[in-house]
Amino acid sequence: MTDVARAAGVAIGTVSNVLNHPDKVAPATLERVQGAIAQLGFVRNTNAQQLAAGRSRSIGLVVIDISNSLFVDIARGAQRYATELSMNVLVANSDNRIDQQRADLDFFDGARVGGILLAPMEDAGDDVARIRTHGRPTIMLNYDTGRNDCCQVLVDNEEVGYLAARHLIEIGRTRLAFVGGRDYLQPVALRRRGVRRAVAEENGRVTLQEIPTENLDPPGGLRAGEELAPQVRDGRLDGVIAVTDLLAMALIQVFGAEGIAVPGDVAVMGCDHNSAAWGGMIPLTSVQMQGIDMGREGVRLLLAELGEDPATHEHVTTVLRPELVVRESTVGRSAISAASV
Amino acid sequence: MTDVARAAGVAIGTVSNVLNHPDKVAPATLERVQGAIAQLGFVRNTNAQQLAAGRSRSIGLVVIDISNSLFVDIARGAQRYATELSMNVLVANSDNRIDQQRADLDFFDGARVGGILLAPMEDAGDDVARIRTHGRPTIMLNYDTGRNDCCQVLVDNEEVGYLAARHLIEIGRTRLAFVGGRDYLQPVALRRRGVRRAVAEENGRVTLQEIPTENLDPPGGLRAGEELAPQVRDGRLDGVIAVTDLLAMALIQVFGAEGIAVPGDVAVMGCDHNSAAWGGMIPLTSVQMQGIDMGREGVRLLLAELGEDPATHEHVTTVLRPELVVRESTVGRSAISAASV
DNA sequence: TTGAAAGCGCTAACAA
DNA sequence: TTGTTAGCGCTTTCAA
């Protein structure tokens, strides 16, 4: 910056003003300094800037698994909104490791970012508390701490399950199964509850069986599929809600191999609109998790919290409404325009 | 840090030594200072540290599209290796926008990271040159500038095409088609060349037709599939190489809808082992692009360049060998153990 | 409107 | 082995 000042024949403080308060600088000087900046290819040192200014234009985003498309969407949404506000989002991927997640949080803490967005897998209460101690707001994405100890952006996972079950019921399916996971995972428990509610509303006209699986990966789906296939043939089952798209795709694979038609014999749908399950033979009906909105809203809440007095700040929780995405696996090809592929 | 010094009853320089040169500190003092650090929950300010030290323990990774699993793998590989070296990788996603890519590069330049890994979509020569001017090494991943103006890590894309075609030939397919894109995309041109070479080696025993598509997305694959389906029925085609996995999945989808058996009537394979195409009805044979290795090698080259005198540094290009991944879409279920699902 | 100078929190050379 | 101190590149008063 000293070089720029010399080249433009002004003092270093003026260069700083050109960068930070261009309105406080005479037009002629401004132009001269900007010329020098361009000429020298000057890029200001963010470290020094942050150190001197004591504030940051960066936001740290820590996601537990970047290979899940929900988190990619969150990153995208956060990034786009931050760009609009001329802020920056840095992404750290914890690669499904809880110790890495802690390291990522500490890194951003050390970098003195303005705030942190955290999309965790499990509870990270201690880490968040520590970082908050340092005066850095942290927003939780897609995870309900249940403690009202930070702002949160959630999707109404019970509504996810409800929407899924309603959809199957509305297309005339009456013998349903809910496949997936175990209730210690927050989203599983909530989606299950929503499914039950939708079924209960039908006063016995619709039946529901629940098939837990060891985990949420395709192999679990294959086993569940083998268990369910005979029921489909016997007419005891005509609609399946898998708690994740990956599970749904695995089920469809098994049904296909067993000669069962989807959605003819059985409609199958997922619940998290995961692009890792796209491109399959049968496009999957699912429920959109609003990742883009989640990232965007996270940034918004973060900035709101940054703008408030920490002493009086009240944590807010934004709950997003999920949306049904209807594709072939429940209604068949006929009902969908070719354009939607 | 002043607080830590006071709490431990030492000078601030000693705290710095504890952090940076623990061997230069008496064990008793060391323990006392570390105690104070833990007690106060002190996290050192990376900005100040980098400013004072003039070097950085961070690496910036700029990827053009984080929703492509190759780039996710690259990030993972880079991250894991950097962690081993107690360095940090920050990821910026350019979201397929070239101006965002430039902004990302400038951001890392401003943050004075140790070096930059760039996995670009198109040429970014100007930007890289500018950043290099600032003395920051930049390594190109998965893109050959053809100018030997920086270190590069590439996959032998001609070999990708060759491996793909060899595989189909080895399982007895003789009437092949290469589907995909246009040659202005580097990987497409190279893979096509590899396919041609494999076919040429068969001295006319194998035929090859080439079907360009408008882009590399599923819709392009649907159109190509409709063009090819009649040929399969006539027996004029028994093996297809799609230049991307997404294209391959779209082809399989069309063939399925037309009642054509894969791989019975026609074997179909992709070329980039993209997880966005997993979970489909028919697991896809493809060619592994070694993303993890690419990220890892990128970090290695970066550190090597950082360790050398810039004046004498010679750019190196590492070319990774792709690997065939055989799954059902070319050899059927029988040939694969159920475990591989 | 511009210039001068005091720090931001840390590192590293040097002195004790 | 520990303490002292001069910057690192910038922002931001305050004075001119």
XYZ file of C-alpha atoms (C1' of nucleotides) in Angstrom:
714
model
C 0.000 0.000 0.000
C 2.997 2.188 0.607
C 3.946 1.600 -3.026
C 0.509 2.647 -4.196
C 0.724 5.802 -2.090
C 4.103 6.669 -3.539
C 3.012 5.934 -7.102
C -0.020 8.171 -6.691
C 1.896 10.797 -4.791
C -0.378 10.690 -1.749
C -0.137 9.513 1.832
C -0.897 5.947 2.815
C -3.924 7.091 4.792
C -5.436 8.454 1.629
C -5.037 5.123 -0.101
C -6.859 3.546 2.790
C -9.637 6.095 2.386
C -9.901 5.355 -1.313
C -10.419 1.707 -0.426
C -12.778 2.160 2.510
C -14.429 5.579 2.201
C -14.161 6.675 -1.425
C -16.720 9.414 -0.769
C -14.277 11.161 1.560
C -11.739 11.572 -1.225
C -11.594 14.218 -3.927
C -12.569 12.746 -7.321
C -9.251 13.598 -8.919
C -7.230 12.009 -6.119
C -9.517 9.009 -6.124
C -8.948 8.380 -9.791
C -5.218 8.810 -9.474
C -5.020 6.335 -6.608
C -7.248 3.818 -8.329
C -5.032 4.103 -11.378
C -1.994 3.313 -9.291
C -3.752 0.346 -7.704
C -4.624 -1.100 -11.094
C -1.165 -0.371 -12.462
C 0.610 -2.135 -9.625
C -1.873 -4.980 -9.451
C -2.261 -4.260 -5.776
C -4.353 -6.658 -3.717
C -4.803 -5.605 -0.132
C -3.657 -7.914 2.578
C -6.766 -9.258 4.246
C -4.812 -10.304 7.295
C -3.556 -6.820 7.986
C -6.901 -5.343 7.142
C -8.764 -7.581 9.554
C -6.157 -7.095 12.221
C -6.364 -3.334 12.020
C -10.081 -3.042 11.452
C -11.001 -5.662 14.013
C -13.793 -7.027 11.868
C -14.085 -9.474 9.039
C -15.966 -9.741 5.794
C -15.699 -13.512 5.800
C -18.069 -16.174 6.992
C -16.924 -19.685 7.792
C -19.164 -22.570 6.751
C -18.449 -25.954 8.294
C -20.283 -28.888 6.763
C -20.059 -32.428 7.999
C -20.103 -34.040 4.546
C -19.651 -32.195 1.308
C -20.545 -35.268 -0.738
C -24.159 -34.948 0.336
C -25.859 -32.624 -2.096
C -27.896 -30.932 0.618
C -24.703 -29.474 2.023
C -23.539 -28.463 -1.402
C -26.807 -26.598 -1.849
C -26.385 -24.949 1.523
C -22.920 -23.785 0.503
C -24.248 -22.441 -2.750
C -27.085 -20.561 -1.116
C -24.837 -19.065 1.528
C -22.250 -18.104 -1.019
C -24.632 -16.395 -3.383
C -26.247 -14.328 -0.701
C -22.910 -13.426 0.842
C -21.653 -12.309 -2.545
C -24.642 -9.989 -2.865
C -23.582 -8.446 0.436
C -19.954 -8.377 -0.734
C -18.967 -10.861 1.892
C -17.115 -14.113 1.446
C -17.952 -17.658 2.403
C -15.208 -20.132 3.127
C -16.141 -23.789 3.206
C -14.496 -26.405 5.371
C -15.539 -30.018 4.966
C -15.337 -32.156 8.076
C -15.424 -35.345 6.024
C -17.751 -37.059 8.511
C -15.153 -36.846 11.273
C -16.108 -35.133 14.479
C -12.518 -34.242 15.366
C -12.069 -32.616 11.991
C -15.237 -30.642 12.629
C -13.713 -29.328 15.818
C -10.502 -28.446 13.995
C -12.487 -26.614 11.321
C -14.363 -24.601 13.929
C -11.122 -23.700 15.673
C -9.577 -22.697 12.403
C -12.338 -20.219 11.665
C -12.205 -19.038 15.235
C -8.501 -18.361 14.827
C -9.071 -16.655 11.498
C -11.419 -14.290 13.334
C -14.156 -14.674 10.748
C -17.245 -12.582 11.277
C -19.324 -15.608 12.112
C -19.751 -19.306 11.540
C -22.417 -21.415 9.906
C -22.380 -24.997 11.113
C -24.196 -27.913 9.528
C -23.216 -30.681 11.940
C -23.967 -34.356 12.080
C -24.283 -34.659 15.806
C -24.367 -32.318 18.676
C -21.511 -29.861 18.833
C -22.740 -27.891 21.791
C -19.416 -27.625 23.616
C -17.542 -26.367 20.592
C -20.179 -23.836 19.744
C -20.249 -22.590 23.314
C -16.476 -22.141 23.324
C -16.549 -20.165 20.107
C -19.403 -18.048 21.284
C -17.313 -17.184 24.319
C -14.918 -15.557 21.906
C -17.749 -13.362 20.706
C -18.246 -15.082 17.417
C -21.854 -15.833 16.485
C -22.566 -19.299 15.243
C -25.683 -20.372 13.395
C -26.792 -23.980 13.319
C -28.042 -25.345 10.030
C -30.247 -28.406 9.623
C -29.795 -29.466 13.224
C -31.966 -28.656 16.188
C -29.942 -28.423 19.384
C -33.172 -28.262 21.320
C -31.548 -25.801 23.699
C -32.253 -22.419 22.145
C -28.577 -21.622 22.591
C -28.053 -20.340 19.081
C -29.946 -19.262 15.994
C -31.004 -22.141 13.801
C -32.298 -22.802 10.334
C -34.265 -26.005 10.075
C -36.481 -27.804 7.673
C -39.703 -29.053 9.141
C -38.788 -32.723 8.993
C -42.119 -33.848 10.350
C -43.695 -32.027 7.432
C -41.300 -33.867 5.130
C -42.707 -37.183 6.284
C -46.246 -35.863 6.198
C -45.919 -34.559 2.644
C -44.431 -37.842 1.498
C -47.212 -39.927 3.001
C -49.941 -37.521 1.810
C -48.608 -37.796 -1.716
C -48.811 -41.578 -1.746
C -52.272 -41.491 -0.211
C -53.455 -38.936 -2.730
C -52.394 -41.091 -5.661
C -54.472 -43.870 -4.151
C -51.950 -45.993 -2.302
C -53.318 -47.478 0.893
C -50.823 -50.077 2.098
C -47.697 -48.147 2.964
C -44.273 -48.867 4.407
C -41.791 -46.470 5.939
C -38.246 -47.682 5.448
C -35.235 -46.396 7.174
C -32.765 -45.844 9.893
C -33.302 -45.618 13.570
C -34.812 -42.904 15.660
C -31.615 -41.666 17.262
C -31.140 -39.690 14.082
C -33.171 -36.550 14.424
C -34.540 -36.395 10.868
C -35.551 -40.044 10.882
C -37.587 -39.699 14.045
C -39.321 -36.570 12.815
C -40.100 -37.842 9.343
C -41.485 -41.005 10.826
C -43.773 -38.968 13.037
C -45.067 -37.032 10.039
C -45.758 -40.196 8.140
C -47.692 -41.585 11.081
C -49.751 -38.434 11.344
C -50.749 -38.549 7.679
C -51.730 -42.192 8.009
C -53.641 -41.582 11.243
C -55.702 -38.896 9.540
C -57.085 -41.570 7.261
C -58.804 -43.360 10.143
C -57.715 -46.854 9.252
C -58.263 -46.632 5.512
C -54.476 -46.714 5.127
C -52.067 -49.132 6.776
C -48.468 -48.478 7.682
C -45.584 -50.758 8.499
C -42.205 -49.551 9.612
C -38.981 -51.200 8.534
C -35.862 -50.022 10.356
C -32.475 -50.398 8.682
C -29.013 -50.587 10.136
C -27.901 -47.401 8.421
C -28.990 -45.062 5.650
C -26.733 -46.445 2.909
C -27.803 -48.448 -0.131
C -26.885 -51.870 1.333
C -29.473 -51.353 4.050
C -31.989 -50.607 1.333
C -31.169 -53.785 -0.522
C -31.960 -55.908 2.517
C -35.175 -54.017 3.182
C -36.121 -54.436 -0.471
C -35.726 -58.185 -0.270
C -37.938 -58.221 2.782
C -40.624 -56.164 1.090
C -40.659 -57.711 -2.382
C -42.861 -60.703 -1.428
C -45.372 -58.367 0.188
C -45.664 -56.385 -3.015
C -46.383 -59.568 -4.937
C -49.033 -60.574 -2.404
C -50.675 -57.166 -2.708
C -49.916 -56.330 0.915
C -47.879 -53.293 -0.056
C -48.340 -50.639 -2.721
C -46.391 -47.590 -1.526
C -42.990 -47.131 0.092
C -41.465 -44.056 1.719
C -37.730 -44.356 2.161
C -36.253 -41.968 4.668
C -33.463 -41.019 2.244
C -33.196 -40.947 -1.525
C -30.233 -43.300 -1.500
C -32.331 -45.862 0.314
C -35.166 -45.354 -2.156
C -32.894 -45.945 -5.120
C -31.642 -49.164 -3.571
C -35.211 -50.354 -3.064
C -36.063 -49.609 -6.676
C -33.017 -51.546 -7.739
C -34.147 -54.625 -5.828
C -37.712 -54.347 -7.066
C -36.449 -54.055 -10.633
C -34.335 -57.148 -10.242
C -37.341 -59.043 -8.849
C -39.540 -58.052 -11.757
C -41.712 -55.719 -9.740
C -42.931 -52.607 -11.580
C -42.348 -49.136 -10.133
C -44.666 -47.340 -9.742
C -47.105 -49.866 -11.261
C -46.916 -52.495 -8.529
C -45.481 -50.254 -5.877
C -44.790 -46.528 -5.721
C -41.463 -45.630 -4.142
C -40.267 -42.264 -2.951
C -37.363 -40.735 -1.077
C -37.232 -37.870 1.379
C -34.160 -35.725 0.901
C -33.798 -34.862 -2.763
C -30.183 -35.955 -2.871
C -28.548 -35.577 -6.258
C -26.431 -38.630 -5.542
C -29.655 -40.496 -6.325
C -30.357 -38.708 -9.594
C -29.732 -40.081 -13.013
C -31.149 -43.450 -12.098
C -33.424 -45.398 -14.361
C -36.500 -44.129 -12.643
C -36.451 -40.483 -11.616
C -37.315 -40.353 -7.980
C -40.159 -38.532 -6.301
C -38.774 -36.868 -3.204
C -39.082 -33.936 -0.867
C -36.909 -30.921 -1.483
C -34.888 -29.906 1.576
C -34.430 -26.265 0.528
C -30.666 -26.280 0.891
C -30.200 -23.059 -1.048
C -32.703 -21.260 1.150
C -31.114 -22.753 4.216
C -27.714 -21.341 3.356
C -29.206 -18.011 2.457
C -31.233 -17.730 5.627
C -28.216 -18.784 7.670
C -26.248 -15.839 6.331
C -29.176 -13.547 6.972
C -29.503 -14.631 10.604
C -25.773 -14.359 11.089
C -25.727 -10.789 9.889
C -28.711 -9.950 12.026
C -26.993 -11.339 15.100
C -23.800 -9.475 14.244
C -25.784 -6.272 14.063
C -27.317 -6.680 17.497
C -26.037 -6.149 20.997
C -24.908 -9.620 22.142
C -26.374 -8.949 25.561
C -29.904 -8.489 24.294
C -29.812 -10.814 21.303
C -32.605 -13.349 21.195
C -31.888 -16.488 19.240
C -34.265 -17.171 16.395
C -35.123 -20.414 14.700
C -36.292 -20.299 11.117
C -38.200 -23.343 9.987
C -38.372 -23.822 6.253
C -41.230 -25.556 4.530
C -40.153 -28.569 2.504
C -41.616 -29.077 -0.948
C -42.764 -32.182 -2.708
C -41.012 -32.964 -5.986
C -43.097 -35.392 -8.010
C -41.313 -37.564 -10.516
C -41.742 -40.945 -12.151
C -41.167 -43.283 -9.254
C -44.630 -42.614 -7.863
C -46.771 -41.492 -10.777
C -45.097 -43.084 -13.782
C -43.912 -41.535 -16.952
C -47.326 -40.666 -18.388
C -48.108 -38.083 -15.755
C -44.894 -36.147 -16.191
C -43.977 -34.002 -19.132
C -40.826 -35.065 -20.896
C -39.394 -31.645 -20.202
C -39.081 -32.373 -16.518
C -36.353 -34.902 -17.174
C -1.638 -13.474 24.087
C -0.766 -10.742 26.533
C -3.374 -12.202 28.867
C -1.795 -15.626 28.606
C 1.606 -14.140 29.365
C 0.277 -12.371 32.412
C -1.610 -15.429 33.635
C 1.517 -17.567 33.319
C 3.741 -14.877 34.722
C 6.022 -14.780 31.686
C 6.779 -12.392 28.840
C 4.785 -12.385 25.644
C 7.807 -13.552 23.675
C 7.906 -16.689 25.750
C 4.304 -17.459 24.937
C 5.203 -17.082 21.281
C 8.058 -19.501 21.780
C 5.776 -22.012 23.463
C 3.567 -21.873 20.419
C 6.262 -21.899 17.753
C 9.427 -23.341 19.267
C 8.429 -25.386 22.309
C 11.882 -26.966 22.392
C 13.411 -23.594 23.231
C 11.412 -23.355 26.435
C 12.102 -24.887 29.814
C 9.693 -27.773 30.518
C 8.293 -26.164 33.652
C 7.596 -22.857 31.913
C 6.157 -24.658 28.941
C 3.670 -26.501 31.071
C 2.698 -23.374 32.932
C 2.080 -21.455 29.729
C 0.133 -24.296 28.145
C -1.957 -24.423 31.268
C -2.755 -20.739 30.965
C -3.635 -21.183 27.288
C -6.054 -23.979 28.071
C -7.498 -22.110 31.015
C -8.203 -18.979 29.044
C -9.364 -20.860 25.959
C -6.877 -18.863 23.960
C -6.937 -19.274 20.173
C -4.189 -17.413 18.415
C -5.128 -14.858 15.818
C -4.138 -16.296 12.469
C -4.277 -12.891 10.859
C -1.717 -11.423 13.204
C 0.359 -14.546 13.049
C 0.521 -14.567 9.272
C 1.139 -10.872 9.140
C 4.060 -11.096 11.520
C 5.497 -14.354 10.263
C 5.031 -13.532 6.607
C 4.015 -17.071 5.743
C 0.866 -19.082 5.862
C -0.143 -22.587 6.809
C -3.199 -22.428 4.583
C -3.771 -23.578 1.045
C -6.584 -22.240 -1.084
C -8.449 -24.686 -3.303
C -10.650 -23.213 -6.015
C -12.957 -25.644 -7.777
C -15.230 -24.755 -10.617
C -18.122 -26.950 -9.492
C -18.409 -28.597 -6.121
C -21.435 -30.619 -7.194
C -19.250 -32.756 -9.419
C -17.929 -35.562 -7.288
C -14.503 -35.450 -8.909
C -13.939 -32.059 -7.322
C -15.238 -33.280 -4.011
C -12.705 -36.084 -4.164
C -9.970 -33.630 -5.024
C -10.909 -31.536 -2.007
C -10.891 -34.594 0.206
C -7.493 -35.758 -1.016
C -5.956 -32.325 -0.638
C -7.461 -31.871 2.795
C -6.317 -35.196 4.165
C -2.768 -34.753 3.013
C -2.631 -31.157 4.225
C -3.882 -32.267 7.634
C -1.032 -34.768 7.839
C 1.338 -31.871 7.265
C -0.595 -29.765 9.779
C -1.680 -27.381 7.085
C -5.185 -26.249 6.224
C -7.168 -26.364 3.013
C -9.848 -23.801 2.343
C -12.306 -24.539 -0.410
C -13.971 -21.955 -2.594
C -16.587 -23.069 -5.086
C -16.845 -21.001 -8.238
C -20.302 -22.394 -8.989
C -19.528 -22.691 -12.714
C -19.048 -18.932 -13.037
C -15.798 -17.663 -14.418
C -16.096 -14.289 -12.691
C -16.621 -16.024 -9.371
C -13.530 -18.069 -10.069
C -11.559 -14.876 -10.505
C -13.032 -13.481 -7.285
C -12.086 -16.665 -5.446
C -8.527 -16.492 -6.702
C -8.270 -12.857 -5.674
C -9.656 -13.657 -2.273
C -6.969 -16.242 -1.605
C -4.398 -13.889 -3.023
C -5.538 -11.229 -0.577
C -5.568 -13.721 2.272
C -1.909 -14.390 1.465
C -2.361 -18.142 1.540
C 0.753 -20.205 1.030
C -0.372 -21.361 -2.373
C -3.370 -22.111 -4.517
C -4.748 -25.248 -6.107
C -7.006 -24.519 -9.053
C -9.328 -26.972 -10.769
C -10.730 -24.729 -13.510
C -13.245 -25.287 -16.237
C -11.579 -23.210 -18.887
C -8.332 -21.455 -19.253
C -7.457 -19.083 -16.437
C -3.992 -18.168 -17.650
C -4.244 -14.445 -16.992
C -5.456 -14.843 -13.460
C -2.821 -17.391 -12.609
C -0.110 -15.204 -14.086
C -1.257 -12.266 -11.995
C -1.223 -14.280 -8.820
C 2.146 -15.759 -9.620
C 3.438 -12.204 -9.937
C 2.596 -11.817 -6.288
C 4.866 -14.722 -5.545
C 2.138 -17.191 -4.802
C 2.546 -20.610 -6.431
C -0.493 -22.014 -8.155
C -0.974 -25.608 -9.188
C -3.410 -26.567 -11.928
C -5.556 -29.640 -11.341
C -7.286 -31.654 -14.042
C -6.561 -29.058 -16.710
C -3.656 -28.900 -19.102
C -2.741 -25.313 -19.931
C -0.402 -26.639 -22.604
C 2.026 -23.864 -21.747
C 4.228 -25.344 -19.029
C 3.598 -22.173 -17.040
C 2.715 -23.943 -13.823
C 2.813 -27.326 -12.169
C -0.079 -29.551 -13.102
C -1.745 -32.745 -12.002
C -3.612 -34.468 -14.782
C -5.303 -37.719 -15.500
C -4.331 -39.313 -18.760
C -7.657 -38.718 -20.481
C -6.607 -40.461 -23.649
C -5.948 -43.508 -21.504
C -9.435 -43.089 -20.036
C -10.935 -43.478 -23.482
C -8.575 -46.280 -24.358
C -9.373 -48.240 -21.194
C -13.081 -47.815 -21.785
C -12.937 -49.063 -25.366
C -10.564 -51.918 -24.490
C -12.983 -53.077 -21.830
C -15.887 -53.280 -24.242
C -13.749 -55.025 -26.832
C -12.485 -57.516 -24.269
C -15.995 -58.522 -23.270
C -16.665 -59.229 -26.943
C -18.428 -56.085 -28.153
C -17.536 -55.181 -31.708
C -19.984 -52.487 -32.827
C -19.251 -49.497 -30.648
C -20.449 -45.923 -30.313
C -18.772 -43.015 -28.549
C -21.350 -40.554 -27.259
C -20.669 -37.115 -26.051
C -19.914 -33.483 -26.190
C -17.740 -31.604 -28.583
C -14.014 -31.483 -28.915
C -13.517 -27.987 -27.590
C -13.677 -29.575 -24.175
C -10.254 -30.953 -23.433
C -11.291 -34.232 -21.824
C -13.770 -35.026 -24.576
C -11.188 -34.639 -27.333
C -8.645 -36.748 -25.477
C -11.004 -39.532 -24.499
C -12.257 -39.713 -28.055
C -8.701 -40.101 -29.274
C -8.113 -42.952 -26.855
C -11.252 -44.715 -27.986
C -10.174 -44.402 -31.605
C -6.777 -45.831 -30.831
C -8.244 -48.892 -29.131
C -10.573 -49.472 -32.064
C -7.807 -48.938 -34.617
C -5.719 -51.622 -32.921
C -8.391 -54.141 -33.844
C -7.756 -53.688 -37.555
C -11.343 -53.396 -38.648
C -12.738 -56.161 -36.444
C -14.460 -53.450 -34.411
C -16.514 -50.542 -35.754
C -16.950 -47.155 -34.131
C -19.466 -44.411 -34.627
C -19.275 -41.062 -32.902
C -22.358 -39.223 -31.673
C -21.757 -35.649 -30.555
C -24.165 -34.052 -28.090
C -24.949 -30.439 -27.393
C -23.702 -30.620 -23.841
C -22.757 -33.193 -21.214
C -26.020 -33.155 -19.272
C -28.642 -35.888 -19.119
C -30.990 -34.274 -21.693
C -28.293 -34.573 -24.336
C -28.010 -38.234 -23.438
C -31.740 -38.770 -23.852
C -31.657 -37.514 -27.417
C -28.598 -39.600 -28.250
C -30.315 -42.629 -26.726
C -33.331 -42.217 -28.941
C -31.054 -42.036 -31.941
C -29.198 -45.176 -30.934
C -32.060 -47.379 -29.772
C -33.119 -48.513 -33.270
C -29.544 -49.457 -34.063
C -29.392 -51.674 -31.028
C -32.556 -53.457 -32.139
C -31.100 -53.963 -35.611
C -27.939 -55.384 -34.146
C -25.835 -52.556 -35.495
C -24.676 -51.539 -32.027
C -23.678 -53.552 -28.969
C -21.465 -51.271 -26.883
C -21.631 -47.602 -25.937
C -19.017 -45.398 -24.304
C -20.486 -42.190 -22.937
C -17.959 -39.479 -22.278
C -19.469 -38.808 -18.838
C -21.321 -40.954 -16.331
C -24.315 -38.635 -16.340
C -24.656 -39.138 -20.067
C -24.322 -42.894 -19.628
C -27.112 -42.971 -17.046
C -29.378 -41.045 -19.370
C -28.683 -43.528 -22.158
C -29.499 -46.437 -19.888
C -32.709 -44.725 -18.922
C -33.792 -44.439 -22.561
C -32.783 -47.981 -23.366
C -34.757 -49.214 -20.373
C -37.835 -47.337 -21.482
C -37.494 -48.808 -24.962
C -37.257 -52.332 -23.626
C -33.609 -52.774 -24.507
C -31.575 -54.861 -22.056
C -28.371 -53.480 -20.540
C -25.885 -55.054 -20.806
C -27.652 -57.919 -22.615
C -28.479 -56.074 -25.823
C -25.977 -53.293 -25.389
C -23.248 -52.637 -22.854
C -23.073 -49.037 -21.646
C -20.312 -47.367 -19.723
C -19.310 -43.905 -18.514
C -15.945 -42.261 -18.206
C -15.671 -40.171 -15.078
C -16.887 -42.180 -12.110
C -19.201 -39.432 -10.934
C -21.178 -40.269 -7.821
C -24.077 -38.189 -9.124
C -24.659 -41.196 -11.350
C -24.566 -43.795 -8.575
C -27.530 -45.403 -6.994
C -29.194 -45.933 -10.328
C -30.941 -49.134 -11.284
C -27.892 -50.446 -13.048
C -24.547 -49.779 -11.420
C -22.360 -48.187 -13.999
C -19.029 -49.349 -15.308
C -16.767 -46.334 -15.513
C -13.220 -45.097 -15.300
C -11.984 -43.774 -11.992
C -10.490 -40.279 -12.266
C -8.310 -40.556 -9.134
C -9.628 -37.388 -7.543
C -8.201 -38.184 -4.115
C -4.758 -38.752 -5.572
C -5.091 -35.615 -7.627
C -5.735 -33.467 -4.573
C -2.973 -35.146 -2.660
C -0.431 -34.764 -5.439
C -1.469 -31.137 -5.883
C -0.576 -30.392 -2.279
C 2.685 -32.261 -2.683
C 3.702 -30.266 -5.751
C 2.674 -27.036 -4.073
C 4.878 -27.686 -1.087
C 7.729 -28.683 -3.325
C 7.436 -25.438 -5.255
C 7.212 -23.460 -2.029
C 10.414 -25.069 -0.877
C 12.358 -24.131 -3.990
C 13.949 -20.964 -5.213
C 11.337 -19.405 -7.525
C 14.078 -18.401 -9.929
C 15.219 -21.949 -10.561
C 11.925 -23.778 -10.123
C 10.995 -26.075 -12.977
C 7.297 -26.789 -13.373
C 6.350 -30.430 -13.190
C 3.327 -32.185 -14.578
C 2.169 -35.335 -12.872
C -0.009 -37.574 -14.997
C -2.117 -40.047 -13.072
C -3.202 -43.360 -14.491
C -6.957 -43.803 -14.590
C -8.447 -47.103 -13.494
C -11.292 -49.124 -14.884
C -14.163 -49.798 -12.483
C -16.239 -52.695 -13.751
C -19.851 -52.883 -12.675
C -23.116 -54.241 -13.965
C -23.802 -51.993 -16.916
C -21.250 -53.839 -19.040
C -20.944 -57.326 -17.586
C -24.288 -57.902 -15.906
C -25.082 -58.956 -12.419
C -23.785 -62.495 -12.649
C -20.185 -61.473 -13.045
C -20.138 -59.235 -10.011
C -20.244 -60.324 -6.425
C -23.215 -59.006 -4.530
C -20.798 -57.411 -2.098
C -19.711 -54.850 -4.642
C -23.064 -53.158 -4.529
C -9.556 17.033 1.733
C -5.243 15.165 2.985
C -1.218 13.799 6.048
C 0.913 11.911 10.303
C 1.040 8.584 13.725
C -0.706 5.231 17.066
C -1.939 0.767 17.363
C -4.326 -4.205 15.890
C -1.844 -9.278 17.880
C 1.757 -11.561 16.710
C 6.948 -13.156 15.398
C 11.791 -13.084 15.615
C 16.046 -11.023 16.369
C 18.689 -9.585 19.996
C 19.876 -8.599 24.745
C 20.026 -9.920 29.318
C 16.231 -19.788 29.078
C 13.604 -15.623 29.142
C 12.483 -10.653 28.271
C 12.467 -6.594 25.223
C 11.392 -4.517 21.103
C 10.954 -3.460 16.207
C 8.145 -4.279 12.714
C 4.340 -7.114 9.521
C 0.344 -3.950 6.369
C -3.414 -1.884 7.385
C -7.268 1.396 9.719
C -8.462 5.289 12.074
C -8.321 9.052 14.894
C -6.613 13.765 14.999
C -4.238 17.769 13.121
C -3.037 20.462 9.452
